[in-house]
CSV table of C-alpha atoms and ligand atoms in Angstrom, one decimal:
chain,number,residue,atom,x,y,z
A,1,MET,CA,0.0,0.0,0.0
A,2,LYS,CA,1.2,3.5,-0.8
A,3,LEU,CA,1.4,6.0,2.1
A,4,PHE,CA,0.8,9.7,1.5
A,5,ILE,CA,1.3,12.4,4.1
A,6,ASP,CA,-1.7,14.6,4.7
A,7,THR,CA,-0.2,17.9,5.5
A,8,ALA,CA,1.0,21.2,4.0
A,9,ASP,CA,3.8,21.6,6.5
A,10,ILE,CA,7.1,21.4,4.6
A,11,THR,CA,9.1,20.5,7.7
A,12,GLU,CA,6.8,17.5,8.3
A,13,ILE,CA,7.0,16.5,4.7
A,14,LYS,CA,10.8,16.7,4.7
A,15,GLU,CA,11.1,14.6,7.9
A,16,MET,CA,9.0,11.8,6.5
A,17,ALA,CA,10.5,12.0,3.0
A,18,ALA,CA,14.0,11.6,4.6
A,19,ALA,CA,12.8,8.3,6.1
A,20,GLY,CA,11.7,7.1,2.7
A,21,VAL,CA,8.2,6.2,3.9
A,22,ILE,CA,6.0,8.5,1.9
A,23,ASP,CA,4.9,8.1,-1.7
A,24,GLY,CA,3.0,11.3,-2.1
A,25,VAL,CA,1.3,14.3,-0.3
A,26,THR,CA,-2.3,15.5,0.0
A,27,THR,CA,-3.2,19.0,1.1
A,28,ASN,CA,-6.5,20.7,1.5
A,29,PRO,CA,-7.6,24.3,2.0
A,30,SER,CA,-7.7,24.0,5.8
A,31,LEU,CA,-4.1,22.6,5.9
A,32,VAL,CA,-2.8,25.2,3.4
A,33,ALA,CA,-4.5,28.1,5.3
A,34,LYS,CA,-2.6,27.0,8.5
A,35,GLU,CA,0.7,27.6,6.7
A,36,GLY,CA,-0.2,31.2,5.8
A,37,ARG,CA,1.5,31.0,2.4
A,38,ARG,CA,0.6,31.4,-1.3
A,39,LEU,CA,-0.8,28.0,-2.5
A,40,HIS,CA,1.3,27.9,-5.7
A,41,ASP,CA,4.6,28.7,-3.8
A,42,LEU,CA,3.8,26.0,-1.2
A,43,ILE,CA,3.0,23.4,-3.8
A,44,ALA,CA,6.1,24.1,-5.8
A,45,GLU,CA,8.2,23.7,-2.6
A,46,ILE,CA,6.5,20.4,-1.8
A,47,CYS,CA,7.0,19.1,-5.3
A,48,ALA,CA,10.7,19.8,-5.1
A,49,VAL,CA,10.9,17.4,-2.1
A,50,VAL,CA,8.5,14.7,-3.2
A,51,ASP,CA,8.5,12.9,-6.6
A,52,GLY,CA,5.1,11.2,-6.1
A,53,PRO,CA,1.6,12.7,-6.5
A,54,VAL,CA,1.0,16.0,-4.6
A,55,SER,CA,-2.7,17.0,-4.3
A,56,ALA,CA,-3.7,20.7,-4.4
A,57,GLU,CA,-7.4,21.6,-4.1
A,58,VAL,CA,-9.3,24.1,-6.3
A,59,MET,CA,-11.5,26.6,-4.5
A,60,ALA,CA,-13.9,27.3,-7.3
A,61,LEU,CA,-17.3,25.6,-7.2
A,62,ASN,CA,-18.4,25.8,-10.9
A,63,THR,CA,-16.9,23.7,-13.7
A,64,ALA,CA,-15.4,26.5,-15.8
A,65,ASP,CA,-13.6,28.1,-12.9
A,66,MET,CA,-12.4,24.8,-11.5
A,67,VAL,CA,-10.9,23.9,-14.8
A,68,THR,CA,-9.1,27.3,-15.1
A,69,GLU,CA,-7.7,26.9,-11.5
A,70,ALA,CA,-6.7,23.3,-12.2
A,71,ARG,CA,-4.8,24.2,-15.4
A,72,LYS,CA,-2.8,26.8,-13.5
A,73,LEU,CA,-2.0,24.4,-10.7
A,74,ALA,CA,-1.0,21.6,-13.1
A,75,GLU,CA,1.6,23.9,-14.6
A,76,ILE,CA,3.6,24.1,-11.3
A,77,TYR,CA,5.0,20.5,-11.6
A,78,ALA,CA,4.2,17.4,-13.5
A,79,ASN,CA,3.3,15.5,-10.3
A,80,VAL,CA,0.6,18.0,-9.2
A,81,VAL,CA,-2.8,16.3,-8.8
A,82,ILE,CA,-5.9,18.5,-8.8
A,83,LYS,CA,-8.3,17.9,-5.9
A,84,ILE,CA,-11.9,18.5,-6.9
A,85,PRO,CA,-14.9,18.3,-4.6
A,86,MET,CA,-17.5,15.6,-5.2
A,87,THR,CA,-20.3,17.6,-7.0
A,88,MET,CA,-21.8,17.5,-10.4
A,89,ASP,CA,-19.7,20.5,-11.4
A,90,GLY,CA,-16.7,18.7,-10.0
A,91,LEU,CA,-17.4,15.6,-12.1
A,92,ARG,CA,-17.7,17.7,-15.2
A,93,ALA,CA,-14.3,19.3,-14.4
A,94,VAL,CA,-12.8,15.9,-13.8
A,95,ARG,CA,-14.0,14.7,-17.2
A,96,ILE,CA,-12.4,17.8,-19.0
A,97,LEU,CA,-9.2,17.5,-17.0
A,98,ALA,CA,-8.9,13.7,-17.8
A,99,SER,CA,-9.2,14.5,-21.5
A,100,GLU,CA,-6.2,16.8,-21.0
A,101,GLU,CA,-4.3,14.1,-19.1
A,102,ILE,CA,-4.4,16.2,-15.9
A,103,ALA,CA,-4.6,14.0,-12.8
A,104,THR,CA,-7.4,14.5,-10.4
A,105,ASN,CA,-8.3,13.5,-6.9
A,106,VAL,CA,-12.1,13.6,-6.1
A,107,THR,CA,-12.4,14.6,-2.5
A,108,LEU,CA,-15.1,14.5,0.2
A,109,ILE,CA,-16.5,11.1,-0.8
A,110,PHE,CA,-18.8,9.6,1.7
A,111,SER,CA,-20.9,7.0,-0.3
A,112,PRO,CA,-20.3,4.2,-2.8
A,113,ASN,CA,-22.3,6.0,-5.5
A,114,GLN,CA,-20.1,9.1,-5.2
A,115,ALA,CA,-17.1,6.9,-5.6
A,116,LEU,CA,-18.7,5.1,-8.6
A,117,LEU,CA,-19.4,8.5,-10.3
A,118,ALA,CA,-15.8,9.7,-9.6
A,119,ALA,CA,-14.4,6.7,-11.4
A,120,LYS,CA,-16.8,6.9,-14.3
A,121,ALA,CA,-15.8,10.6,-14.8
A,122,GLY,CA,-12.2,9.5,-15.0
A,123,ALA,CA,-10.7,10.5,-11.6
A,124,THR,CA,-7.2,9.4,-11.0
A,125,PHE,CA,-7.9,9.1,-7.2
A,126,ALA,CA,-11.0,9.0,-5.1
A,127,SER,CA,-10.6,10.2,-1.4
A,128,LEU,CA,-12.9,8.4,1.1
A,129,PHE,CA,-13.1,10.3,4.3
A,130,VAL,CA,-13.3,7.5,6.8
A,131,GLY,CA,-12.6,9.5,10.0
A,132,ARG,CA,-15.5,11.9,9.3
A,133,ILE,CA,-17.8,9.0,8.8
A,134,ASP,CA,-16.7,7.4,12.1
A,135,ASP,CA,-17.2,10.8,13.8
A,136,CYS,CA,-20.9,10.6,12.7
A,137,GLY,CA,-21.3,7.1,14.2
A,138,GLY,CA,-20.8,5.2,10.9
A,139,ASP,CA,-18.0,2.8,9.9
A,140,GLY,CA,-15.7,4.4,7.4
A,141,MET,CA,-14.0,1.1,6.6
A,142,ASP,CA,-17.3,-0.3,5.4
A,143,LEU,CA,-17.2,2.3,2.7
A,144,VAL,CA,-13.6,1.4,1.8
A,145,GLU,CA,-14.6,-2.3,1.4
A,146,GLN,CA,-17.6,-1.4,-0.8
A,147,VAL,CA,-15.7,0.9,-3.0
A,148,MET,CA,-12.8,-1.5,-3.5
A,149,ASP,CA,-15.3,-4.2,-4.5
A,150,ILE,CA,-17.1,-1.8,-7.0
A,151,TYR,CA,-13.8,-0.7,-8.6
A,152,ASP,CA,-12.7,-4.4,-8.8
A,153,ASN,CA,-16.0,-5.5,-10.3
A,154,TYR,CA,-15.6,-3.1,-13.2
A,155,ALA,CA,-11.8,-2.8,-13.4
A,156,PHE,CA,-11.8,0.9,-12.8
A,157,ASP,CA,-8.3,2.4,-12.8
A,158,THR,CA,-9.2,5.0,-10.2
A,159,GLU,CA,-7.1,4.5,-7.0
A,160,VAL,CA,-8.7,4.6,-3.6
A,161,ILE,CA,-7.2,7.0,-1.1
A,162,VAL,CA,-8.3,6.3,2.5
A,163,ALA,CA,-8.4,9.8,3.9
A,164,SER,CA,-9.4,11.5,7.2
A,165,VAL,CA,-7.3,9.0,9.0
A,166,ARG,CA,-7.6,9.4,12.8
A,167,HIS,CA,-5.3,6.7,14.3
A,168,PRO,CA,-2.8,4.0,13.4
A,169,LEU,CA,-5.5,1.3,13.4
A,170,HIS,CA,-7.1,3.0,10.4
A,171,VAL,CA,-3.9,2.4,8.5
A,172,VAL,CA,-3.9,-1.3,9.4
A,173,GLN,CA,-7.5,-1.7,8.4
A,174,ALA,CA,-7.0,0.1,5.1
A,175,SER,CA,-4.0,-2.1,4.3
A,176,LEU,CA,-5.9,-5.3,5.2
A,177,ILE,CA,-8.8,-4.3,2.9
A,178,GLY,CA,-6.2,-3.7,0.2
A,179,ALA,CA,-6.9,0.0,-0.3
A,180,ASP,CA,-4.4,1.5,-2.8
A,181,ILE,CA,-3.3,4.4,-0.6
A,182,ALA,CA,-3.8,5.8,2.9
A,183,THR,CA,-3.1,9.5,3.4
A,184,VAL,CA,-1.9,9.9,7.0
A,185,PRO,CA,-1.3,13.0,9.2
A,186,PHE,CA,2.2,13.6,10.5
A,187,SER,CA,1.2,12.9,14.1
A,188,ILE,CA,-0.1,9.5,13.2
A,189,LEU,CA,2.8,8.6,10.9
A,190,LYS,CA,5.0,9.4,13.9
A,191,LYS,CA,3.2,6.9,16.1
A,192,MET,CA,3.5,4.0,13.6
A,193,PRO,CA,7.0,3.0,14.3
A,194,ASP,CA,6.3,2.9,18.1
A,195,HIS,CA,5.9,-0.3,20.1
A,196,PRO,CA,6.6,-0.6,23.9
A,197,LEU,CA,8.2,-4.0,23.4
A,198,THR,CA,10.7,-2.5,20.9
A,199,ASP,CA,11.7,0.1,23.6
A,200,ILE,CA,11.9,-2.6,26.3
A,201,GLY,CA,14.0,-4.8,23.9
A,202,ILE,CA,16.5,-2.0,23.1
A,203,THR,CA,16.9,-1.2,26.8
A,204,ARG,CA,17.4,-4.8,27.7
A,205,PHE,CA,20.0,-5.3,24.9
A,206,LEU,CA,21.9,-2.2,26.1
A,207,ASN,CA,21.9,-3.3,29.7
A,208,ASP,CA,23.1,-6.8,28.8
A,209,TRP,CA,25.8,-5.3,26.6
A,210,GLU,CA,27.0,-3.0,29.4
A,211,GLY,CA,27.0,-5.8,32.0
A,212,GLY,CA,28.6,-8.4,29.8
A,213,THR,CA,32.2,-9.4,28.9
A,214,ARG,CA,33.2,-8.6,25.3
A,215,ASP,CA,36.1,-7.8,23.0
A,216,GLY,CA,36.6,-4.3,21.6
B,301,E4P,C1,-7.7,14.3,2.5
B,301,E4P,O1,-7.1,14.5,1.5
B,301,E4P,C2,-8.0,15.3,3.5
B,301,E4P,O2,-6.9,16.3,3.4
B,301,E4P,C3,-8.0,14.8,4.9
B,301,E4P,O3,-7.7,13.5,5.0
B,301,E4P,C4,-9.1,15.4,5.7
B,301,E4P,O4,-9.0,14.8,7.0
B,301,E4P,P1,-9.8,15.4,8.3
B,301,E4P,O5,-11.1,14.8,8.3
B,301,E4P,O6,-9.0,15.0,9.5
B,301,E4P,O7,-9.8,16.9,8.1
């Protein structure tokens, strides 16, 4: 499974890129706003660090303006992916951008039918917001299973991104289902290498080493 980092913070992106564990980046308007920087400058800086797909979201809500914004973003770097909200206008924009070979990521997907339409329109990626479904008392992973089945049934090329990840178990569940990608916040990526038995094991090895007899 590919892992993307879900952040617009360049320091976080550099730290995870240096560890070789991320295959791409997703941003959204809330994450970009936190950085207080011009979107195009920020995306250019991220693309210089990460070779994989880097998602940047359009702010327009009608098809024509979405396509105009998307074309400008796509000029920044070849690996920029245009995030488009899941609406009828968004689907029309996806269709136009697909015909121009501009990669898209349909965002804010909460139902199997939305994911089906995103794939039919020609989306490169479909982002399923599992955490926000869980927040409402649903089960976000049910949606991931359903969408993976639908895409398999009809051999759609659209890749499933498990988004709105809230904890490391979401990443485990996504990988067991066979989702193509999980996009994970920095704070959760940081937790993934941790295990108390690893820490105990390191301490025990060090203690034994210090207490033992050895050469060198
Ligand atoms: C996905 O691309 C979004 O940026 C993100 O996963 C949203 O997560 P949230 O529900 O924690 O805001």
